[in-house]
CSV table of C-alpha atoms in Angstrom, one decimal:
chain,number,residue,atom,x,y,z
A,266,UNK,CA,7.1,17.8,9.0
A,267,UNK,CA,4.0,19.4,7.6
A,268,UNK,CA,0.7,16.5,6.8
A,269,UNK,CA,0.4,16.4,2.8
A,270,UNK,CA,-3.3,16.9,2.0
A,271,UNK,CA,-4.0,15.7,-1.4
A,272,UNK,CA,-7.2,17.7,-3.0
A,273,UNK,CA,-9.4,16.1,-6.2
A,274,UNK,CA,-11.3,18.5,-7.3
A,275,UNK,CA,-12.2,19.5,-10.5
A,276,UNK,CA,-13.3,23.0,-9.8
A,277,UNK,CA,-10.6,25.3,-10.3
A,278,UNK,CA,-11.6,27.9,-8.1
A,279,UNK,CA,-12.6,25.8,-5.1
A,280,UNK,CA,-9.5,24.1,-5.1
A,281,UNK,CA,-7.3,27.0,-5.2
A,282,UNK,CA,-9.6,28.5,-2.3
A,283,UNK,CA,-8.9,25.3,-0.8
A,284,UNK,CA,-5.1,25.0,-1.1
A,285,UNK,CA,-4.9,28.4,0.4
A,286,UNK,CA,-6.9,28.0,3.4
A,287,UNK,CA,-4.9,24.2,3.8
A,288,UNK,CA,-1.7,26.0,3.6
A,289,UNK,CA,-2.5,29.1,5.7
A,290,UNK,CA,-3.2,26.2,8.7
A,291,UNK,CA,0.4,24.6,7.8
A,292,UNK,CA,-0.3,21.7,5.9
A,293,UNK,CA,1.4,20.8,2.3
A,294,UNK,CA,-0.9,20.9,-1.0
A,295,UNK,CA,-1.1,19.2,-3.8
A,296,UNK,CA,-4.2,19.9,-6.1
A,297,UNK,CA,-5.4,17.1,-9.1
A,298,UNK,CA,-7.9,18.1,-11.3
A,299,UNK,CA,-9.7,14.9,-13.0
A,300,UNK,CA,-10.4,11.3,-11.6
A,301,UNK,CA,-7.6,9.7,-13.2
A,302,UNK,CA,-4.5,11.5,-12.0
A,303,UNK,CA,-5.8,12.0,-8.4
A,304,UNK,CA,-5.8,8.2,-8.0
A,305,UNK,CA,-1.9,8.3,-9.4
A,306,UNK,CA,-0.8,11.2,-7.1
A,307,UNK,CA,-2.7,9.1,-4.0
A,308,UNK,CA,-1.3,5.9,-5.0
A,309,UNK,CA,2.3,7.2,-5.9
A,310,UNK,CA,2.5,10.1,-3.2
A,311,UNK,CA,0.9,8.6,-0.3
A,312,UNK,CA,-0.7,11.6,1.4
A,313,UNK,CA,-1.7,12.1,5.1
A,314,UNK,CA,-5.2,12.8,3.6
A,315,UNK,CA,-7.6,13.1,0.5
A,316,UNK,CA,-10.2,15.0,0.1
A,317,UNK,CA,-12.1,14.0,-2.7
A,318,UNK,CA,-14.9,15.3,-5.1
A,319,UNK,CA,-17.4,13.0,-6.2
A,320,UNK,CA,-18.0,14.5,-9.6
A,321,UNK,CA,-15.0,13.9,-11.2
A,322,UNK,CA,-14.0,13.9,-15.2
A,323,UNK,CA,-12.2,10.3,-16.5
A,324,UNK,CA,-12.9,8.8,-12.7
A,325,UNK,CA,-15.5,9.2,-10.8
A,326,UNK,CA,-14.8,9.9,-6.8
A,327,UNK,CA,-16.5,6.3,-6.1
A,328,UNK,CA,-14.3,4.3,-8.3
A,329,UNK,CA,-11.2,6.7,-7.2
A,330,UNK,CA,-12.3,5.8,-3.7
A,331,UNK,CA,-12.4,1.9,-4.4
A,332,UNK,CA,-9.4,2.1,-6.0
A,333,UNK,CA,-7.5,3.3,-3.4
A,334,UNK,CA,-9.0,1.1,-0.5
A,335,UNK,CA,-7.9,-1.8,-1.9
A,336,UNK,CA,-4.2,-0.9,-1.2
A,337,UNK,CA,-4.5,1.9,1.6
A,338,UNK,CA,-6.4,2.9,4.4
A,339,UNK,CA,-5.5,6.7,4.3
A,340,UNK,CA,-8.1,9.2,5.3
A,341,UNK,CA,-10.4,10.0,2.6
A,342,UNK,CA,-13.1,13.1,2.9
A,343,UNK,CA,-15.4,13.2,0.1
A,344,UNK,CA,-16.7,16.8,-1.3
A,345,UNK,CA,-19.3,17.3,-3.3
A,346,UNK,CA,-22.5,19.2,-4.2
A,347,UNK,CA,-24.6,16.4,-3.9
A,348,UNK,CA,-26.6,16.1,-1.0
A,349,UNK,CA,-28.5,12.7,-1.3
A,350,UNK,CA,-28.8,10.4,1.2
A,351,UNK,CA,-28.4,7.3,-1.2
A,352,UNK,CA,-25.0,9.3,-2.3
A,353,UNK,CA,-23.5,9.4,1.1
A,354,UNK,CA,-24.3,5.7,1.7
A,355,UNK,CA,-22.1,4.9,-1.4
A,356,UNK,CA,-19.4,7.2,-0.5
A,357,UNK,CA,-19.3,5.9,3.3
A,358,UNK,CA,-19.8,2.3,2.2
A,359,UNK,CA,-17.1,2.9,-0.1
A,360,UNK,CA,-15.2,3.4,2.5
A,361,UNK,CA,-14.9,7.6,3.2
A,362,UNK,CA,-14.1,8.5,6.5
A,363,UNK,CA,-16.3,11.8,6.1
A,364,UNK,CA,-18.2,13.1,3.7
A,365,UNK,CA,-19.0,16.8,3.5
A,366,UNK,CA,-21.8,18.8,1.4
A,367,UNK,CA,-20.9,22.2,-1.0
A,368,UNK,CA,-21.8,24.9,0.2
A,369,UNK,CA,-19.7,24.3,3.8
A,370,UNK,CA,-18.0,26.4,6.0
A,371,UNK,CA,-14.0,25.8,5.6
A,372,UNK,CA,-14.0,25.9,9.4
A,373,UNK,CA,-15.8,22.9,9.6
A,374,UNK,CA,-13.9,21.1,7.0
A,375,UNK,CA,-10.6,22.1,8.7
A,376,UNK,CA,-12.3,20.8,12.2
A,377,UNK,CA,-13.4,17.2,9.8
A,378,UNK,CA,-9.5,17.0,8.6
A,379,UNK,CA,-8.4,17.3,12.1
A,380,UNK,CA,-10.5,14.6,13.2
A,381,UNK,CA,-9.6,12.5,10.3
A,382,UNK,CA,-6.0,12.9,11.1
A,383,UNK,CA,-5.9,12.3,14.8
A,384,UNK,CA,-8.3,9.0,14.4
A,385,UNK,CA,-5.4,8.1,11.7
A,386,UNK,CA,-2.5,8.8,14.1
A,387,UNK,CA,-4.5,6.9,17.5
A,388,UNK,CA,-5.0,4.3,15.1
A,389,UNK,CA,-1.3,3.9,14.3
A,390,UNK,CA,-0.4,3.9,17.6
A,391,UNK,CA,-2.7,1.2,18.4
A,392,UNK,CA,-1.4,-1.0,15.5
A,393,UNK,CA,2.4,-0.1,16.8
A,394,UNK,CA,1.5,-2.0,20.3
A,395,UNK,CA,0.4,-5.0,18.4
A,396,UNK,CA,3.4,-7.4,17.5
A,397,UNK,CA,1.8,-11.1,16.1
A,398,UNK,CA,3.8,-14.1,14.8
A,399,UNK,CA,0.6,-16.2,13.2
A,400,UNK,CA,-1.4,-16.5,15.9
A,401,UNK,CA,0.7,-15.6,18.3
A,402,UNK,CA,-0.4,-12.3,19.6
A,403,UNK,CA,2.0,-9.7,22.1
A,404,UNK,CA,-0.1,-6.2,22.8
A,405,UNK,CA,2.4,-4.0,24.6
A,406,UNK,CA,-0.2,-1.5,25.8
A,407,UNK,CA,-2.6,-4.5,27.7
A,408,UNK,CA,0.6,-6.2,28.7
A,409,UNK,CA,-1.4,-9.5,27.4
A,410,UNK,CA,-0.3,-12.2,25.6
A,411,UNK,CA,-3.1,-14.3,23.0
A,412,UNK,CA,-2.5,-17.6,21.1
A,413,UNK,CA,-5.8,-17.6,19.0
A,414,UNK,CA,-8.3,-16.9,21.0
A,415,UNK,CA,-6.3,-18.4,25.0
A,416,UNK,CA,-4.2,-15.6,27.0
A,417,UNK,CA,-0.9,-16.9,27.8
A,418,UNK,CA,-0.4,-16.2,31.3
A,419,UNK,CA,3.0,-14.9,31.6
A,420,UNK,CA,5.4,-13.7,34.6
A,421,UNK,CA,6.6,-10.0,34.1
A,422,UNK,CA,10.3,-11.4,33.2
A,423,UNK,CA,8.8,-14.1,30.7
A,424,UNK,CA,6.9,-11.0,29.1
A,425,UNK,CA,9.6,-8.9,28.4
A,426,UNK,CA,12.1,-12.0,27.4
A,427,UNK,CA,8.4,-12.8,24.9
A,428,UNK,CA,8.4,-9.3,23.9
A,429,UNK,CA,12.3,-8.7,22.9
A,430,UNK,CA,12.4,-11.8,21.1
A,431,UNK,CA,9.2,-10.8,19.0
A,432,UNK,CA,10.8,-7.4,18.3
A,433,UNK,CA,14.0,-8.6,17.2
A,434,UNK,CA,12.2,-11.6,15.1
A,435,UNK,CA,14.4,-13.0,12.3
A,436,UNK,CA,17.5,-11.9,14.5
A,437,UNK,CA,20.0,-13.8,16.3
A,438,UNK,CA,20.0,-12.3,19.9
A,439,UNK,CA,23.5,-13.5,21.9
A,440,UNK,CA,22.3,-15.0,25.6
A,441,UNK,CA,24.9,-11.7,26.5
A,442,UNK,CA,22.5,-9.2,24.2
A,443,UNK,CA,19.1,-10.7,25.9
A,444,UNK,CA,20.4,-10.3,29.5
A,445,UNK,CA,21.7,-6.9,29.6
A,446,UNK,CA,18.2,-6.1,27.8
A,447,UNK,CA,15.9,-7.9,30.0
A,448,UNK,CA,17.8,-8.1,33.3
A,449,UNK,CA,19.5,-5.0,33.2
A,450,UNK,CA,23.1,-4.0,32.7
A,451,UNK,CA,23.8,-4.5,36.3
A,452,UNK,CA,22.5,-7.6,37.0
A,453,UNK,CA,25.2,-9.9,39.0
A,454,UNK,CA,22.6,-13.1,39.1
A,455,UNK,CA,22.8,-16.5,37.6
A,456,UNK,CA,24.2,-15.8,33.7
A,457,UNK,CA,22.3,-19.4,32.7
A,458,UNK,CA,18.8,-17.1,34.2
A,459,UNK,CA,18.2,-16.7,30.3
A,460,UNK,CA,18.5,-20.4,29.4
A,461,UNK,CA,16.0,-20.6,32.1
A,462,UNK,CA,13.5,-18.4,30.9
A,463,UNK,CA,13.8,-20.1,27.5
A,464,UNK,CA,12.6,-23.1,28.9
A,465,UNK,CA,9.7,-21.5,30.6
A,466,UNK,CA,8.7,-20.0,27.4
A,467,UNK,CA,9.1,-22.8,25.5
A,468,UNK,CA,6.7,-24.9,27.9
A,469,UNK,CA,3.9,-22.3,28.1
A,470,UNK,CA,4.3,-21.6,23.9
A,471,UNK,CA,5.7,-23.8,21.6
A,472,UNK,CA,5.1,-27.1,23.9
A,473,UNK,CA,1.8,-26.6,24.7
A,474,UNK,CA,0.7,-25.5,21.0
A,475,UNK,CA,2.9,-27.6,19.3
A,476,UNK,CA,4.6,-24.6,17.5
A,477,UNK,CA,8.7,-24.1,17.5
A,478,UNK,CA,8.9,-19.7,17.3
A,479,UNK,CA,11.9,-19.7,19.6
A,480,UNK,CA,15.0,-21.9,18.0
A,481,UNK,CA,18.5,-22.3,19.3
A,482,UNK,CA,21.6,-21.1,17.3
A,483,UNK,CA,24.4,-23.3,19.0
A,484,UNK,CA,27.2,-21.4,20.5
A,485,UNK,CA,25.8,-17.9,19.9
A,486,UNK,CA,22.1,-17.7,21.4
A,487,UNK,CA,18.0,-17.8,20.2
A,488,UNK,CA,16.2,-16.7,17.4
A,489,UNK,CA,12.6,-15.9,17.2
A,490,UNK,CA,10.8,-16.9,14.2
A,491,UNK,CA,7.0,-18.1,12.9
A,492,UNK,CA,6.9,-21.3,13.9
A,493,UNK,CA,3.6,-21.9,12.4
């Protein structure tokens, strides 16, 4: 699916110029001409990416920026003619990602949007290994565990029991369900092994911190929830 690049810019020409060259390298368009209605198409249409003039009629690029930072974090590349240093400062500190002066080349804004994007997406990714319940931290790509600011040293079993649990939080897992994910369809062991591990978990979380995230549903299996 094509990346939606939403462009507030007042000049008519530029921004047709613009949605041209964004199109001819595959992305989707949309064009909003004054202050006002680019912060409604941003808000309402959540694009991959904005770029944004800072001379703007009804809303100036600043207070469209502010705007939108206080309920997204998508990339934002400001345009304008201005070239003050005091300018960018506000811009950046408004929270921009970029910030690019009129005249530019459109290969170098193409090159800034593609930067813009990938930090967006390695971002994402980051976020997407993080799973917390309160204080309770699981980060799938250090294999850690972190209960405020302590690692919770944990045996490769008791990790991925921790980390299923997390995943399915709010969900009734069966003791059947949690073995066949954790142990493996064919494992031929000890079926109580889950019961087990519960306990282990239970001593090294919700004992020692004085927390109850993993409950018992009688006759059925566990449930994972905040037990702050």
């Amino acid at each position: 699916m094509a990346e939606k690049i939403l462009i507030i810019e007042d000049d008519t020409r530029l921004a047709r110029f613009l949605e041209l060259e964004l199109r001819h390298e595959g992305y989707e368009v949309e064009i909003a001409y004054d202050g006002r209605s680019g912060l409604e198409k941003a808000l309402s249409n959540n694009p991959d990416l904005v770029i944004l003039d800072l001379m703007l009629p009804l809303l100036s690029g600043i207070e469209v920026l502010r705007r939108i930072r206080k309920v997204s974090d998508m990339p934002v590349i400001m345009l304008t003619a201005k070239d003050d240093v005091s300018d960018k400062v506000v811009g950046l500190d408004s929270g921009a990602d970029d910030y690019v002066t009129k005249p530019f080349a459109i290969e170098e804004l193409l090159a800034r949007i593609r930067v813009a994007l990938k930090r967006r997406d390695n971002s994402a990714k980051r976020e997407s290994d993080i799973i917390r319940a309160g204080d309770l931290v699981l980060n799938k790509a250090k294999h850690t565990v972190m209960y405020k600011d302590e690692e919770i040293t944990l045996s490769k079993k008791e990790y991925d029991l921790l980390e299923y649990l997390m995943e399915n939080r709010g969900i009734v897992l069966t003791r059947e369900q949690i073995l066949e994910k954790v142990w493996g369809y064919d494992y031929f062991g000890d079926t109580n092994v889950t019961d087990v591990y519960i306990r282990y978990l239970r001593a090294k979380i919700d004992q020692k911190y004085n927390l109850s995230y993993i409950k018992t549903v009688r006759g059925v299996g566990y449930i994972f929830e905040d037990g702050e």
